[in-house]
PDB file of C-alpha atoms and ligand atoms in Angstrom:
ATOM      1  CA  MET A 101     -30.361 -25.402 113.264  1.00  0.00           C
ATOM      2  CA  LYS A 102     -27.594 -27.766 114.326  1.00  0.00           C
ATOM      3  CA  SER A 103     -24.064 -27.638 113.019  1.00  0.00           C
ATOM      4  CA  TYR A 104     -21.218 -30.157 113.159  1.00  0.00           C
ATOM      5  CA  ARG A 105     -17.562 -29.918 112.125  1.00  0.00           C
ATOM      6  CA  LYS A 106     -14.861 -32.546 111.928  1.00  0.00           C
ATOM      7  CA  GLU A 107     -11.420 -32.878 110.323  1.00  0.00           C
ATOM      8  CA  LEU A 108     -10.462 -36.271 108.894  1.00  0.00           C
ATOM      9  CA  TRP A 109      -6.703 -36.948 108.765  1.00  0.00           C
ATOM     10  CA  ILE A 110      -5.313 -38.850 105.787  1.00  0.00           C
ATOM     11  CA  ASN A 111      -1.762 -40.017 105.090  1.00  0.00           C
ATOM     12  CA  THR A 112      -1.373 -41.995 101.859  1.00  0.00           C
ATOM     13  CA  SER A 113       1.497 -44.424 101.255  1.00  0.00           C
ATOM     14  CA  LYS A 114       1.827 -43.308  97.615  1.00  0.00           C
ATOM     15  CA  ARG A 115       2.140 -39.913  95.880  1.00  0.00           C
ATOM     16  CA  ARG A 116      -1.222 -40.449  94.158  1.00  0.00           C
ATOM     17  CA  GLU A 117      -4.088 -42.411  95.634  1.00  0.00           C
ATOM     18  CA  TYR A 118      -7.894 -42.546  95.804  1.00  0.00           C
ATOM     19  CA  ILE A 119      -9.610 -43.363  99.074  1.00  0.00           C
ATOM     20  CA  ASN A 120     -13.319 -43.994  99.566  1.00  0.00           C
ATOM     21  CA  ILE A 121     -14.171 -41.799 102.576  1.00  0.00           C
ATOM     22  CA  THR A 122     -17.929 -42.477 102.481  1.00  0.00           C
ATOM     23  CA  PRO A 123     -17.830 -44.626 105.680  1.00  0.00           C
ATOM     24  CA  GLU A 124     -16.050 -41.796 107.595  1.00  0.00           C
ATOM     25  CA  VAL A 125     -18.530 -39.197 106.325  1.00  0.00           C
ATOM     26  CA  ASN A 126     -21.387 -41.519 107.345  1.00  0.00           C
ATOM     27  CA  LYS A 127     -19.861 -41.791 110.832  1.00  0.00           C
ATOM     28  CA  CYS A 128     -19.791 -37.977 111.043  1.00  0.00           C
ATOM     29  CA  LEU A 129     -23.429 -37.847 109.990  1.00  0.00           C
ATOM     30  CA  ILE A 130     -24.435 -40.316 112.735  1.00  0.00           C
ATOM     31  CA  ASP A 131     -22.371 -38.382 115.345  1.00  0.00           C
ATOM     32  CA  SER A 132     -24.017 -35.117 114.279  1.00  0.00           C
ATOM     33  CA  GLY A 133     -27.528 -36.421 114.900  1.00  0.00           C
ATOM     34  CA  ILE A 134     -28.695 -34.335 111.931  1.00  0.00           C
ATOM     35  CA  LYS A 135     -31.557 -35.912 109.955  1.00  0.00           C
ATOM     36  CA  GLU A 136     -32.335 -33.265 107.329  1.00  0.00           C
ATOM     37  CA  GLY A 137     -29.720 -30.928 105.876  1.00  0.00           C
ATOM     38  CA  ILE A 138     -26.537 -30.693 103.886  1.00  0.00           C
ATOM     39  CA  VAL A 139     -23.034 -32.074 104.285  1.00  0.00           C
ATOM     40  CA  LEU A 140     -20.026 -30.329 102.761  1.00  0.00           C
ATOM     41  CA  VAL A 141     -16.820 -32.357 102.382  1.00  0.00           C
ATOM     42  CA  ASN A 142     -13.709 -30.532 101.158  1.00  0.00           C
ATOM     43  CA  ALA A 143      -9.997 -31.107 100.872  1.00  0.00           C
ATOM     44  CA  MET A 144      -8.097 -28.638 103.079  1.00  0.00           C
ATOM     45  CA  HIS A 145      -5.025 -28.820 100.838  1.00  0.00           C
ATOM     46  CA  ILE A 146      -4.443 -27.483  97.329  1.00  0.00           C
ATOM     47  CA  THR A 147      -2.904 -30.685  95.964  1.00  0.00           C
ATOM     48  CA  ALA A 148      -5.794 -33.008  96.901  1.00  0.00           C
ATOM     49  CA  SER A 149      -9.440 -33.382  95.846  1.00  0.00           C
ATOM     50  CA  VAL A 150     -12.761 -34.541  97.144  1.00  0.00           C
ATOM     51  CA  PHE A 151     -15.130 -35.826  94.471  1.00  0.00           C
ATOM     52  CA  ILE A 152     -18.035 -38.208  93.915  1.00  0.00           C
ATOM     53  CA  ASN A 153     -17.840 -41.128  91.542  1.00  0.00           C
ATOM     54  CA  ASP A 154     -17.952 -44.918  91.253  1.00  0.00           C
ATOM     55  CA  ASP A 155     -15.951 -47.178  93.585  1.00  0.00           C
ATOM     56  CA  GLU A 156     -14.474 -49.164  90.710  1.00  0.00           C
ATOM     57  CA  SER A 157     -10.732 -49.841  90.437  1.00  0.00           C
ATOM     58  CA  GLY A 158     -10.695 -49.778  86.622  1.00  0.00           C
ATOM     59  CA  LEU A 159     -12.123 -46.267  86.672  1.00  0.00           C
ATOM     60  CA  HIS A 160      -9.550 -45.140  89.224  1.00  0.00           C
ATOM     61  CA  HIS A 161      -6.805 -46.479  86.964  1.00  0.00           C
ATOM     62  CA  ASP A 162      -8.405 -44.540  84.081  1.00  0.00           C
ATOM     63  CA  PHE A 163      -8.339 -41.348  86.185  1.00  0.00           C
ATOM     64  CA  GLU A 164      -4.615 -41.861  86.765  1.00  0.00           C
ATOM     65  CA  ILE A 165      -3.866 -42.307  83.036  1.00  0.00           C
ATOM     66  CA  TRP A 166      -6.102 -39.393  82.017  1.00  0.00           C
ATOM     67  CA  LEU A 167      -4.681 -36.988  84.607  1.00  0.00           C
ATOM     68  CA  GLU A 168      -1.105 -37.967  83.708  1.00  0.00           C
ATOM     69  CA  LYS A 169      -1.868 -37.107  80.075  1.00  0.00           C
ATOM     70  CA  LEU A 170      -3.281 -33.707  81.041  1.00  0.00           C
ATOM     71  CA  ALA A 171      -0.679 -32.828  83.681  1.00  0.00           C
ATOM     72  CA  PRO A 172       2.240 -35.277  83.668  1.00  0.00           C
ATOM     73  CA  GLU A 173       4.263 -35.327  86.881  1.00  0.00           C
ATOM     74  CA  LYS A 174       7.604 -35.471  85.048  1.00  0.00           C
ATOM     75  CA  PRO A 175       9.759 -33.834  83.926  1.00  0.00           C
ATOM     76  CA  HIS A 176       9.411 -31.613  86.984  1.00  0.00           C
ATOM     77  CA  LYS A 177      11.175 -28.714  85.286  1.00  0.00           C
ATOM     78  CA  GLN A 178       8.409 -28.317  82.673  1.00  0.00           C
ATOM     79  CA  TYR A 179       6.439 -26.305  85.258  1.00  0.00           C
ATOM     80  CA  GLN A 180       7.224 -22.786  86.486  1.00  0.00           C
ATOM     81  CA  HIS A 181       5.757 -23.668  89.905  1.00  0.00           C
ATOM     82  CA  ASN A 182       8.458 -26.289  90.412  1.00  0.00           C
ATOM     83  CA  GLY A 183      11.560 -24.813  91.928  1.00  0.00           C
ATOM     84  CA  TYR A 184      11.543 -25.247  95.654  1.00  0.00           C
ATOM     85  CA  GLU A 185       8.652 -27.746  95.186  1.00  0.00           C
ATOM     86  CA  ASP A 186       7.982 -30.517  92.655  1.00  0.00           C
ATOM     87  CA  ASN A 187       4.193 -30.654  92.876  1.00  0.00           C
ATOM     88  CA  ALA A 188       2.887 -28.434  90.054  1.00  0.00           C
ATOM     89  CA  ASP A 189       1.207 -31.464  88.471  1.00  0.00           C
ATOM     90  CA  ALA A 190      -0.603 -32.144  91.763  1.00  0.00           C
ATOM     91  CA  HIS A 191      -2.053 -28.597  91.832  1.00  0.00           C
ATOM     92  CA  LEU A 192      -3.296 -29.032  88.244  1.00  0.00           C
ATOM     93  CA  LYS A 193      -4.771 -32.500  88.911  1.00  0.00           C
ATOM     94  CA  ARG A 194      -6.610 -31.184  91.954  1.00  0.00           C
ATOM     95  CA  GLN A 195      -8.023 -28.307  89.907  1.00  0.00           C
ATOM     96  CA  ILE A 196      -9.541 -30.765  87.427  1.00  0.00           C
ATOM     97  CA  MET A 197     -10.899 -33.201  90.033  1.00  0.00           C
ATOM     98  CA  GLY A 198     -12.327 -30.499  92.282  1.00  0.00           C
ATOM     99  CA  ARG A 199     -12.079 -29.254  95.851  1.00  0.00           C
ATOM    100  CA  GLU A 200     -15.354 -30.341  97.465  1.00  0.00           C
ATOM    101  CA  VAL A 201     -18.689 -32.086  97.310  1.00  0.00           C
ATOM    102  CA  VAL A 202     -22.068 -31.277  98.821  1.00  0.00           C
ATOM    103  CA  VAL A 203     -24.524 -34.088  99.568  1.00  0.00           C
ATOM    104  CA  ALA A 204     -28.134 -33.793 100.721  1.00  0.00           C
ATOM    105  CA  ILE A 205     -29.097 -35.494 103.975  1.00  0.00           C
ATOM    106  CA  THR A 206     -32.567 -37.027 103.967  1.00  0.00           C
ATOM    107  CA  GLN A 207     -34.048 -39.025 106.838  1.00  0.00           C
ATOM    108  CA  GLY A 208     -30.607 -39.284 108.447  1.00  0.00           C
ATOM    109  CA  LYS A 209     -28.895 -40.710 105.369  1.00  0.00           C
ATOM    110  CA  LEU A 210     -26.588 -39.455 102.609  1.00  0.00           C
ATOM    111  CA  ASP A 211     -29.038 -38.975  99.730  1.00  0.00           C
ATOM    112  CA  PHE A 212     -26.902 -40.469  96.928  1.00  0.00           C
ATOM    113  CA  GLY A 213     -27.792 -41.437  93.402  1.00  0.00           C
ATOM    114  CA  PRO A 214     -26.987 -44.999  92.308  1.00  0.00           C
ATOM    115  CA  TRP A 215     -23.294 -45.913  92.802  1.00  0.00           C
ATOM    116  CA  GLU A 216     -22.304 -42.513  94.157  1.00  0.00           C
ATOM    117  CA  GLN A 217     -19.456 -42.629  96.685  1.00  0.00           C
ATOM    118  CA  ILE A 218     -17.267 -39.868  98.137  1.00  0.00           C
ATOM    119  CA  PHE A 219     -13.535 -40.058  97.377  1.00  0.00           C
ATOM    120  CA  TYR A 220     -10.436 -38.321  98.604  1.00  0.00           C
ATOM    121  CA  GLY A 221      -8.033 -37.893  95.685  1.00  0.00           C
ATOM    122  CA  GLU A 222      -4.404 -37.425  96.667  1.00  0.00           C
ATOM    123  CA  TYR A 223      -1.882 -36.085  94.132  1.00  0.00           C
ATOM    124  CA  ASP A 224       1.068 -35.224  96.394  1.00  0.00           C
ATOM    125  CA  GLY A 225       0.818 -37.631  99.293  1.00  0.00           C
ATOM    126  CA  MET A 226       2.988 -39.446 101.805  1.00  0.00           C
ATOM    127  CA  ARG A 227       2.299 -36.753 104.432  1.00  0.00           C
ATOM    128  CA  LYS A 228      -0.566 -35.934 106.758  1.00  0.00           C
ATOM    129  CA  LYS A 229      -3.418 -33.988 105.210  1.00  0.00           C
ATOM    130  CA  ARG A 230      -6.926 -33.046 106.244  1.00  0.00           C
ATOM    131  CA  VAL A 231     -10.453 -33.209 104.913  1.00  0.00           C
ATOM    132  CA  LEU A 232     -13.138 -30.974 106.422  1.00  0.00           C
ATOM    133  CA  VAL A 233     -16.630 -32.352 107.047  1.00  0.00           C
ATOM    134  CA  LYS A 234     -19.231 -29.683 107.832  1.00  0.00           C
ATOM    135  CA  ILE A 235     -22.839 -30.656 108.394  1.00  0.00           C
ATOM    136  CA  ILE A 236     -25.730 -28.245 108.871  1.00  0.00           C
ATOM    137  CA  GLY A 237     -29.410 -28.981 109.354  1.00  0.00           C
ATOM    138  CA  GLU A 238     -31.751 -30.288 112.002  1.00  0.00           C
TER     139      GLU A 238
HETATM  140 ZN1   ZN B 722       3.077 -26.432  95.197  1.00  0.00          ZN
END
Protein backbone atom coordinates (compact mmCIF):
# COMPACT_ATOMS: atom_id res chain seq x y z
CA MET A 1 0.00 0.00 0.00
CA LYS A 2 1.20 3.50 -0.84
CA SER A 3 0.55 6.54 1.28
CA TYR A 4 0.85 10.26 0.53
CA ARG A 5 0.50 13.33 2.75
CA LYS A 6 0.43 17.01 1.91
CA GLU A 7 -0.59 20.24 3.66
CA LEU A 8 -2.26 22.93 1.55
CA TRP A 9 -1.83 26.49 2.87
CA ILE A 10 -4.75 28.90 2.55
CA ASN A 11 -4.97 32.58 3.47
CA THR A 12 -8.31 34.20 2.64
CA SER A 13 -8.73 37.95 2.13
CA LYS A 14 -12.08 37.95 3.97
CA ARG A 15 -13.27 36.59 7.34
CA ARG A 16 -15.60 34.15 5.57
CA GLU A 17 -14.91 32.61 2.20
CA TYR A 18 -15.42 29.42 0.16
CA ILE A 19 -12.63 28.12 -2.04
CA ASN A 20 -12.88 25.25 -4.51
CA ILE A 21 -9.80 23.14 -3.68
CA THR A 22 -10.63 20.30 -6.10
CA PRO A 23 -7.77 21.24 -8.51
CA GLU A 24 -5.22 21.14 -5.62
CA VAL A 25 -6.55 17.78 -4.40
CA ASN A 26 -6.35 16.47 -7.98
CA LYS A 27 -2.72 17.63 -8.16
CA CYS A 28 -2.00 15.70 -4.94
CA LEU A 29 -3.64 12.62 -6.42
CA ILE A 30 -1.46 12.82 -9.56
CA ASP A 31 1.70 13.36 -7.43
CA SER A 32 0.81 10.36 -5.27
CA GLY A 33 0.63 7.99 -8.24
CA ILE A 34 -2.19 6.16 -6.45
CA LYS A 35 -4.82 4.70 -8.81
CA GLU A 36 -7.17 2.87 -6.43
CA GLY A 37 -7.83 4.01 -2.86
CA ILE A 38 -9.19 6.75 -0.69
CA VAL A 39 -8.38 10.42 -0.20
CA LEU A 40 -9.12 12.20 3.07
CA VAL A 41 -9.20 16.01 3.03
CA ASN A 42 -9.62 17.81 6.35
CA ALA A 43 -9.33 21.29 7.77
CA MET A 44 -6.52 21.45 10.35
CA HIS A 45 -8.21 24.34 12.17
CA ILE A 46 -11.35 24.43 14.29
CA THR A 47 -12.84 27.51 12.62
CA ALA A 48 -12.73 26.18 9.04
CA SER A 49 -14.44 23.35 7.13
CA VAL A 50 -13.90 21.02 4.25
CA PHE A 51 -17.09 19.89 2.53
CA ILE A 52 -18.45 18.69 -0.81
CA ASN A 53 -21.11 20.56 -2.71
CA ASP A 54 -21.91 22.46 -5.91
CA ASP A 55 -19.59 25.14 -7.29
CA GLU A 56 -22.40 27.66 -7.66
CA SER A 57 -22.11 31.22 -6.32
CA GLY A 58 -25.82 31.53 -5.48
CA LEU A 59 -25.56 28.49 -3.23
CA HIS A 60 -22.47 29.89 -1.52
CA HIS A 61 -24.38 33.10 -0.84
CA ASP A 62 -27.22 30.97 0.59
CA PHE A 63 -24.73 29.20 2.89
CA GLU A 64 -23.59 32.59 4.19
CA ILE A 65 -27.16 33.76 4.94
CA TRP A 66 -28.16 30.42 6.50
CA LEU A 67 -25.07 30.18 8.71
CA GLU A 68 -25.46 33.80 9.83
CA LYS A 69 -29.02 33.00 10.92
CA LEU A 70 -27.87 29.96 12.89
CA ALA A 71 -24.73 31.50 14.39
CA PRO A 72 -24.56 35.26 13.77
CA GLU A 73 -21.08 36.75 14.08
CA LYS A 74 -22.31 39.82 15.99
CA PRO A 75 -22.82 40.89 18.66
CA HIS A 76 -19.60 39.20 19.75
CA LYS A 77 -20.58 39.33 23.42
CA GLN A 78 -23.55 36.98 22.91
CA TYR A 79 -21.10 34.06 23.11
CA GLN A 80 -19.30 32.80 26.23
CA HIS A 81 -16.34 31.73 24.07
CA ASN A 82 -15.72 35.35 23.09
CA GLY A 83 -13.51 37.10 25.57
CA TYR A 84 -9.93 37.01 24.44
CA GLU A 85 -11.22 35.89 20.99
CA ASP A 86 -14.17 36.96 18.83
CA ASN A 87 -14.63 33.78 16.79
CA ALA A 88 -17.32 31.75 18.59
CA ASP A 89 -19.55 32.02 15.51
CA ALA A 90 -16.74 30.56 13.38
CA HIS A 91 -16.45 27.48 15.64
CA LEU A 92 -20.23 26.94 15.38
CA LYS A 93 -20.29 27.43 11.59
CA ARG A 94 -17.46 24.94 11.18
CA GLN A 95 -19.33 22.41 13.32
CA ILE A 96 -22.33 22.59 10.99
CA MET A 97 -20.34 22.48 7.73
CA GLY A 98 -18.04 19.69 8.86
CA ARG A 99 -14.35 18.97 9.31
CA GLU A 100 -13.48 16.61 6.45
CA VAL A 101 -14.44 14.69 3.35
CA VAL A 102 -13.44 11.27 2.06
CA VAL A 103 -13.51 10.58 -1.69
CA ALA A 104 -12.96 7.26 -3.46
CA ILE A 105 -10.18 7.06 -6.03
CA THR A 106 -10.99 4.90 -9.04
CA GLN A 107 -8.70 4.44 -12.04
CA GLY A 108 -6.57 7.37 -10.88
CA LYS A 109 -9.47 9.82 -10.62
CA LEU A 110 -11.60 11.36 -7.86
CA ASP A 111 -14.77 9.25 -8.08
CA PHE A 112 -17.33 12.07 -7.72
CA GLY A 113 -21.06 12.10 -8.27
CA PRO A 114 -22.46 14.72 -10.66
CA TRP A 115 -21.46 18.30 -9.70
CA GLU A 116 -19.51 17.27 -6.61
CA GLN A 117 -16.57 19.55 -5.81
CA ILE A 118 -14.41 19.87 -2.69
CA PHE A 119 -14.53 23.20 -0.85
CA TYR A 120 -12.57 24.84 1.91
CA GLY A 121 -14.95 26.90 4.05
CA GLU A 122 -13.30 29.67 6.05
CA TYR A 123 -15.17 31.33 8.94
CA ASP A 124 -12.33 33.21 10.67
CA GLY A 125 -9.87 34.01 7.93
CA MET A 126 -7.28 36.60 6.96
CA ARG A 127 -4.48 34.40 8.37
CA LYS A 128 -2.59 31.35 7.17
CA LYS A 129 -4.34 28.04 7.72
CA ARG A 130 -3.81 24.48 6.56
CA VAL A 131 -5.74 21.67 4.95
CA LEU A 132 -4.44 18.10 5.20
CA VAL A 133 -4.61 15.79 2.18
CA LYS A 134 -3.94 12.13 2.99
CA ILE A 135 -4.15 9.52 0.27
CA ILE A 136 -3.86 5.77 0.78
CA GLY A 137 -4.12 2.98 -1.76
CA GLU A 138 -2.12 1.45 -4.56
ZN1 LIG B 1 -12.00 30.46 19.34
